[in-house]
Structures are given as structure tokens and as C-alpha cells.
């Protein structure tokens, strides 16, 4: 099933785009409620919330003889920001080559057995495959609606859902100017059925947090969101989309023209 089954990007990704696709957190501007620290051995972004992913670690570049020391420094940084755990994304450019195994030996755990594909889109997806209207979130009420789609789509446990709802107003205020990120929502008439968040960088848009209501899956809602995100990328003069996708989402994204450029391992450090 290899070869021409899935379309590939028409324009080959540049080196800068590939670096952005692998470690978007190292390129995206932090929001007013976030902090990003280049710790040398990795880039750490701290966001509001109680989840382990409220402290995210990417662009891992460690020396083979300093891994334990570097890990200790990153753990100290995370704890100093009031976080007890962190989410690590480790791509093929991470050093040393066996860094994942070394980190697992030092107490990190795999978030799951699966890995994510790094996917890049550099040509327009087929607009005819987008059956839903897509609009950006512009009001606090719309943000609350979109949040409920995320909660249901991801199946958040009650404590995580309550944490997200308790911060909804502050999160909306941090994003409302649309300068660094927008949330796009797919609507079935007036009913929101799917959401994705797009973050802006000079290399392109990073898509994350994509979720569809369980009863509305496989109806083309996520395709509609990709088309809407592409239109936004073109409007901003950065015609490229990147995302990290698991085994369920990756095939559909490939059919829209996304091409794979690598893989990401997801680890959790609970200190």
C-alpha cells in the first residue's frame, strides 16, 4: 500500500518548515498566560492548568554524558513553576539518538505505546471534501461552546473538564486578539460538532487539539477544519500546515495531502 496511494506535498518542505513541524513549541510565541524557557537541553513551555501537559518539553538536545544532570535541571524548572509533571515530545532530531531509552531509564514513562506522525501540508486540500461551515471563535459564549466539544470529543474525566471550564474566561481573554492562535469550529447548521486550534508561526500553522463529537465522526468535520485552517494560512502568507497525528487520524490527513516527515515519541515525567 505504499507509493502513490496517498498524495504528497507538491512543494518540498524547507529545512525551517521541517524543524517547525518536529518541534512547534520551540517556535510558537507564548501567550500572555504562558512562559517559554530555552533551557539549552530542551525548550520548556508552561501554561495554566493542572494537567501534566501544562508543562511541555520539546526540542531535546542533550549531551550523552549530561542527560541525568540536564533532566534534573528541567525538573527543577518545572517544579519552580508549580508543576509536578511534564509532557515531553521527542523527535528523530533529538540527541543523543538513544535519548528516549535513557530518559525511560531515569523514570519517565511512555504516554502510550503509540507514536505520532509528523505531518506537513504544503498544497491546498480539496475544498469539495469540506461539507461543514467553519468559523473562528470570536466570543466568550462561542469559546464555551467550543470547549464543550473538546471535552466531549476527548472524553475528559470530570476533574479535567472542570479544570478547563474554570479557566475558560481567562483562556478566552488570552486568545481573543487572534494574534498568535485561533480556534476554528465546524458547524452543522448552528450546532458546533468539531474544533481544532491553530497556532501561527512564520513557517506556517501548527494544528492541535482537534476533536469531534463522537456522534458526528466520519462526516467530514475535521476535513472542513483543515480546509478552513489552510485558508487562514494562505491569508497570512504562510501556506503550510503541520500537525502530529496518531494512527487513527493520520490516514485521513494523508488523503488530504499531508505528507509524513518523521515521528514523535510522547513521554511523561512525573518527577
Coordinates of C-alpha atoms in Angstrom, one line a residue:
X1 CA 0.0 0.0 0.0
X2 CA 3.0 2.3 -0.4
X3 CA 3.9 4.5 -3.3
X4 CA 1.1 6.6 -4.8
X5 CA -1.8 5.7 -2.6
X6 CA -1.6 9.0 -0.6
X7 CA -0.8 12.3 -2.2
X8 CA 2.4 14.0 -1.1
X9 CA 3.1 17.7 -0.7
X10 CA 3.6 19.4 -4.0
X11 CA 6.2 21.8 -2.6
X12 CA 9.0 20.0 -0.7
X13 CA 9.2 21.3 2.9
X14 CA 12.0 23.6 3.7
X15 CA 14.5 22.8 6.4
X16 CA 12.9 25.5 8.5
X17 CA 9.4 24.0 8.0
X18 CA 10.7 20.6 8.9
X19 CA 12.2 21.9 12.1
X20 CA 9.0 23.7 13.0
X21 CA 6.9 20.6 12.3
X22 CA 9.0 18.5 14.6
X23 CA 9.2 21.0 17.5
X24 CA 6.5 23.6 17.1
X25 CA 6.7 24.6 20.8
X26 CA 10.2 25.9 20.2
X27 CA 8.9 28.4 17.5
X28 CA 5.4 29.4 18.6
X29 CA 5.2 32.7 20.5
X30 CA 4.0 32.1 24.1
X31 CA 0.6 33.6 25.1
X32 CA 0.2 36.2 27.8
X33 CA -0.6 33.4 30.2
X34 CA 2.3 31.2 29.2
X35 CA 6.1 31.1 29.7
X36 CA 8.7 29.6 27.4
X37 CA 12.2 28.9 28.6
X38 CA 15.0 27.7 26.3
X39 CA 16.9 25.6 28.9
X40 CA 19.6 24.6 26.3
X41 CA 19.0 20.9 26.7
X42 CA 15.3 21.4 25.8
X43 CA 12.6 24.1 25.4
X44 CA 10.0 24.2 28.1
X45 CA 6.6 25.9 27.9
X46 CA 4.5 26.4 30.9
X47 CA 0.8 27.0 30.6
X48 CA -2.1 27.4 33.0
X49 CA -3.8 24.3 34.3
X50 CA -3.3 21.2 36.5
X51 CA -2.7 18.7 33.7
X52 CA 0.7 17.2 33.1
X53 CA 0.6 18.8 29.7
X54 CA 0.6 22.3 31.3
X55 CA 4.4 21.9 31.2
X56 CA 5.6 20.8 27.8
X57 CA 9.1 19.9 26.9
X58 CA 10.4 19.7 23.3
X59 CA 13.5 20.2 21.1
X60 CA 15.5 17.8 23.3
X61 CA 19.2 18.3 22.7
X62 CA 21.2 16.6 25.5
X63 CA 24.9 15.6 25.7
X64 CA 25.3 11.9 26.3
X65 CA 27.3 12.5 29.5
X66 CA 24.9 15.1 30.9
X67 CA 21.5 13.6 30.5
X68 CA 20.9 13.0 34.2
X69 CA 22.1 16.5 35.1
X70 CA 20.0 18.1 32.3
X71 CA 16.9 16.2 33.4
X72 CA 17.4 17.4 36.9
X73 CA 17.7 21.0 35.7
X74 CA 14.5 20.7 33.7
X75 CA 12.7 19.0 36.6
X76 CA 13.8 21.9 38.9
X77 CA 12.5 24.4 36.3
X78 CA 9.1 22.7 36.1
X79 CA 8.8 22.4 39.9
X80 CA 9.7 26.1 40.3
X81 CA 6.7 27.0 38.2
X82 CA 4.4 25.0 40.5
X83 CA 4.0 21.9 38.2
X84 CA 4.5 18.4 39.4
X85 CA 4.7 16.7 36.0
X86 CA 5.6 17.5 32.4
X87 CA 4.8 16.2 28.9
X88 CA 7.8 15.5 26.6
X89 CA 7.7 15.3 22.8
X90 CA 10.9 13.7 21.4
X91 CA 11.5 13.6 17.6
X92 CA 14.2 12.0 15.5
X93 CA 16.4 15.1 15.7
X94 CA 16.7 14.8 19.4
X95 CA 20.1 14.0 20.8
X96 CA 21.6 11.7 21.7
X97 CA 20.0 9.1 19.4
X98 CA 19.1 6.8 22.4
X99 CA 17.7 9.7 24.5
X100 CA 14.2 8.1 24.8
X101 CA 15.6 4.9 26.3
X102 CA 17.9 6.9 28.6
X103 CA 15.0 9.0 29.8
X104 CA 12.9 6.0 30.4
X105 CA 15.7 4.5 32.5
X106 CA 15.7 7.7 34.5
X107 CA 12.0 7.5 35.4
X108 CA 10.0 9.0 32.5
X109 CA 7.1 6.9 31.2
X110 CA 5.7 6.5 27.7
X111 CA 2.4 8.3 27.4
X112 CA 1.2 5.3 25.3
X113 CA 2.7 2.5 23.2
X114 CA 1.9 4.5 20.0
X115 CA 3.9 7.2 18.3
X116 CA 2.7 10.2 16.4
X117 CA 3.4 11.0 12.8
X118 CA 4.7 14.5 11.9
X119 CA 2.6 15.6 9.0
X120 CA 3.1 18.6 6.7
X121 CA 0.7 20.1 4.1
X122 CA 2.1 22.5 1.6
X123 CA -0.6 22.4 -1.1
X124 CA -4.3 23.2 -0.9
X125 CA -6.6 20.4 0.4
X126 CA -9.7 19.6 -1.7
X127 CA -12.3 22.2 -0.7
X128 CA -15.0 20.0 -2.2
X129 CA -14.5 17.5 0.6
X130 CA -15.4 20.1 3.2
X131 CA -19.2 19.8 3.9
X132 CA -19.4 21.9 7.1
X133 CA -19.2 25.6 7.6
X134 CA -16.1 26.7 9.6
X135 CA -15.9 29.8 11.7
X136 CA -13.3 31.1 14.2
X137 CA -14.2 31.6 17.9
X138 CA -14.7 35.3 18.5
X139 CA -16.9 35.5 21.6
X140 CA -16.8 34.1 25.1
X141 CA -20.0 32.2 24.5
X142 CA -18.6 30.7 21.4
X143 CA -15.4 29.7 23.3
X144 CA -17.6 28.0 25.9
X145 CA -19.4 26.0 23.2
X146 CA -16.1 25.0 21.6
X147 CA -14.7 23.9 24.9
X148 CA -17.6 21.6 25.4
X149 CA -16.9 20.0 22.0
X150 CA -13.3 19.4 23.1
X151 CA -14.4 17.9 26.5
X152 CA -16.8 15.5 24.8
X153 CA -14.6 14.8 21.9
X154 CA -11.6 13.9 24.0
X155 CA -13.7 12.2 26.7
X156 CA -12.1 14.3 29.5
X157 CA -12.6 12.9 33.0
X158 CA -14.8 15.1 35.3
X159 CA -11.9 16.7 37.1
X160 CA -10.1 17.7 33.9
X161 CA -13.3 19.0 32.4
X162 CA -13.9 21.2 35.5
X163 CA -10.4 22.5 35.4
X164 CA -10.8 23.5 31.8
X165 CA -14.2 25.2 32.5
X166 CA -12.9 27.1 35.5
X167 CA -10.3 28.7 33.3
X168 CA -12.5 29.3 30.2
X169 CA -12.8 33.1 30.6
X170 CA -9.1 33.6 31.3
X171 CA -8.2 31.3 28.3
X172 CA -10.6 33.3 26.0
X173 CA -9.1 36.6 27.1
X174 CA -5.6 35.3 26.4
X175 CA -6.5 34.4 22.9
X176 CA -9.2 36.9 21.9
X177 CA -6.9 39.2 19.9
X178 CA -6.1 36.4 17.4
X179 CA -2.5 37.4 17.1
X180 CA -0.9 34.1 17.9
X181 CA -3.7 31.5 17.8
X182 CA -7.3 30.9 16.8
X183 CA -9.8 28.1 17.5
X184 CA -11.8 27.0 14.4
X185 CA -15.2 25.3 14.8
X186 CA -17.1 23.2 12.3
X187 CA -20.9 23.7 12.4
X188 CA -23.7 21.5 11.3
X189 CA -26.2 24.4 10.8
X190 CA -25.9 26.2 14.2
X191 CA -24.6 23.2 16.1
X192 CA -20.8 23.0 16.8
X193 CA -19.5 19.5 16.0
X194 CA -15.7 19.7 15.8
X195 CA -12.9 22.0 16.8
X196 CA -9.2 22.5 16.1
X197 CA -6.8 25.1 17.4
X198 CA -4.3 26.7 15.0
X199 CA -1.1 28.5 16.2
X200 CA 0.8 30.9 14.0
X201 CA 4.4 31.0 13.1
X202 CA 6.4 32.4 10.2
X203 CA 6.9 28.9 8.9
X204 CA 3.2 28.0 8.8
X205 CA 0.3 27.0 11.1
X206 CA 0.5 24.2 13.7
X207 CA -2.8 22.4 14.3
X208 CA -3.5 20.7 17.6
X209 CA -6.4 19.9 19.9
X210 CA -8.6 18.5 17.1
X211 CA -11.7 16.9 18.4
X212 CA -15.1 15.9 17.0
X213 CA -18.3 14.9 18.9
X214 CA -18.5 11.1 18.9
X215 CA -21.8 11.0 17.1
X216 CA -20.5 13.3 14.3
X217 CA -17.3 11.5 13.5
X218 CA -16.6 10.3 9.9
X219 CA -18.9 13.0 8.4
X220 CA -16.1 15.3 7.2
X221 CA -16.0 17.8 10.0
X222 CA -12.2 17.5 10.5
X223 CA -11.7 17.8 6.8
X224 CA -13.7 21.0 6.9
X225 CA -11.5 22.3 9.7
X226 CA -8.3 21.5 7.7
X227 CA -9.6 23.4 4.7
X228 CA -10.5 26.4 7.0
X229 CA -7.0 26.3 8.5
X230 CA -5.4 26.2 5.1
X231 CA -7.4 29.3 4.0
X232 CA -6.2 31.0 7.2
X233 CA -2.6 30.0 6.5
X234 CA -2.8 31.4 2.9
X235 CA -4.4 34.6 4.1
X236 CA -1.5 35.1 6.5
X237 CA 1.1 34.5 3.8
X238 CA 2.3 31.3 5.4
X239 CA 0.8 28.5 3.2
X240 CA 1.8 25.4 5.3
X241 CA 0.1 23.3 7.9
X242 CA 1.8 21.0 10.3
X243 CA 0.4 18.6 12.9
X244 CA 1.2 15.5 15.0
X245 CA -1.3 12.7 14.4
X246 CA -1.8 9.2 15.8
X247 CA -2.7 6.1 13.9
X248 CA -6.4 6.9 13.7
X249 CA -6.1 10.4 12.3
X250 CA -3.0 10.1 10.2
X251 CA -4.6 8.1 7.2
X252 CA -7.4 10.7 6.8
X253 CA -4.9 13.5 6.9
X254 CA -2.7 11.8 4.3
X255 CA -5.6 11.6 2.0
X256 CA -6.0 15.4 2.2
X257 CA -2.4 15.8 1.1
X258 CA -0.4 15.8 4.3
X259 CA 3.0 14.1 3.9
X260 CA 4.9 12.4 6.7
X261 CA 8.2 13.8 7.7
X262 CA 9.0 11.9 10.9
X263 CA 7.7 10.5 14.2
X264 CA 7.3 11.8 17.7
X265 CA 7.5 9.9 20.9
X266 CA 5.4 11.2 23.8
X267 CA 6.8 10.8 27.4
X268 CA 5.5 11.9 30.8
X269 CA 7.8 12.9 33.6
X270 CA 6.2 12.8 37.0
X271 CA 9.4 13.8 38.7

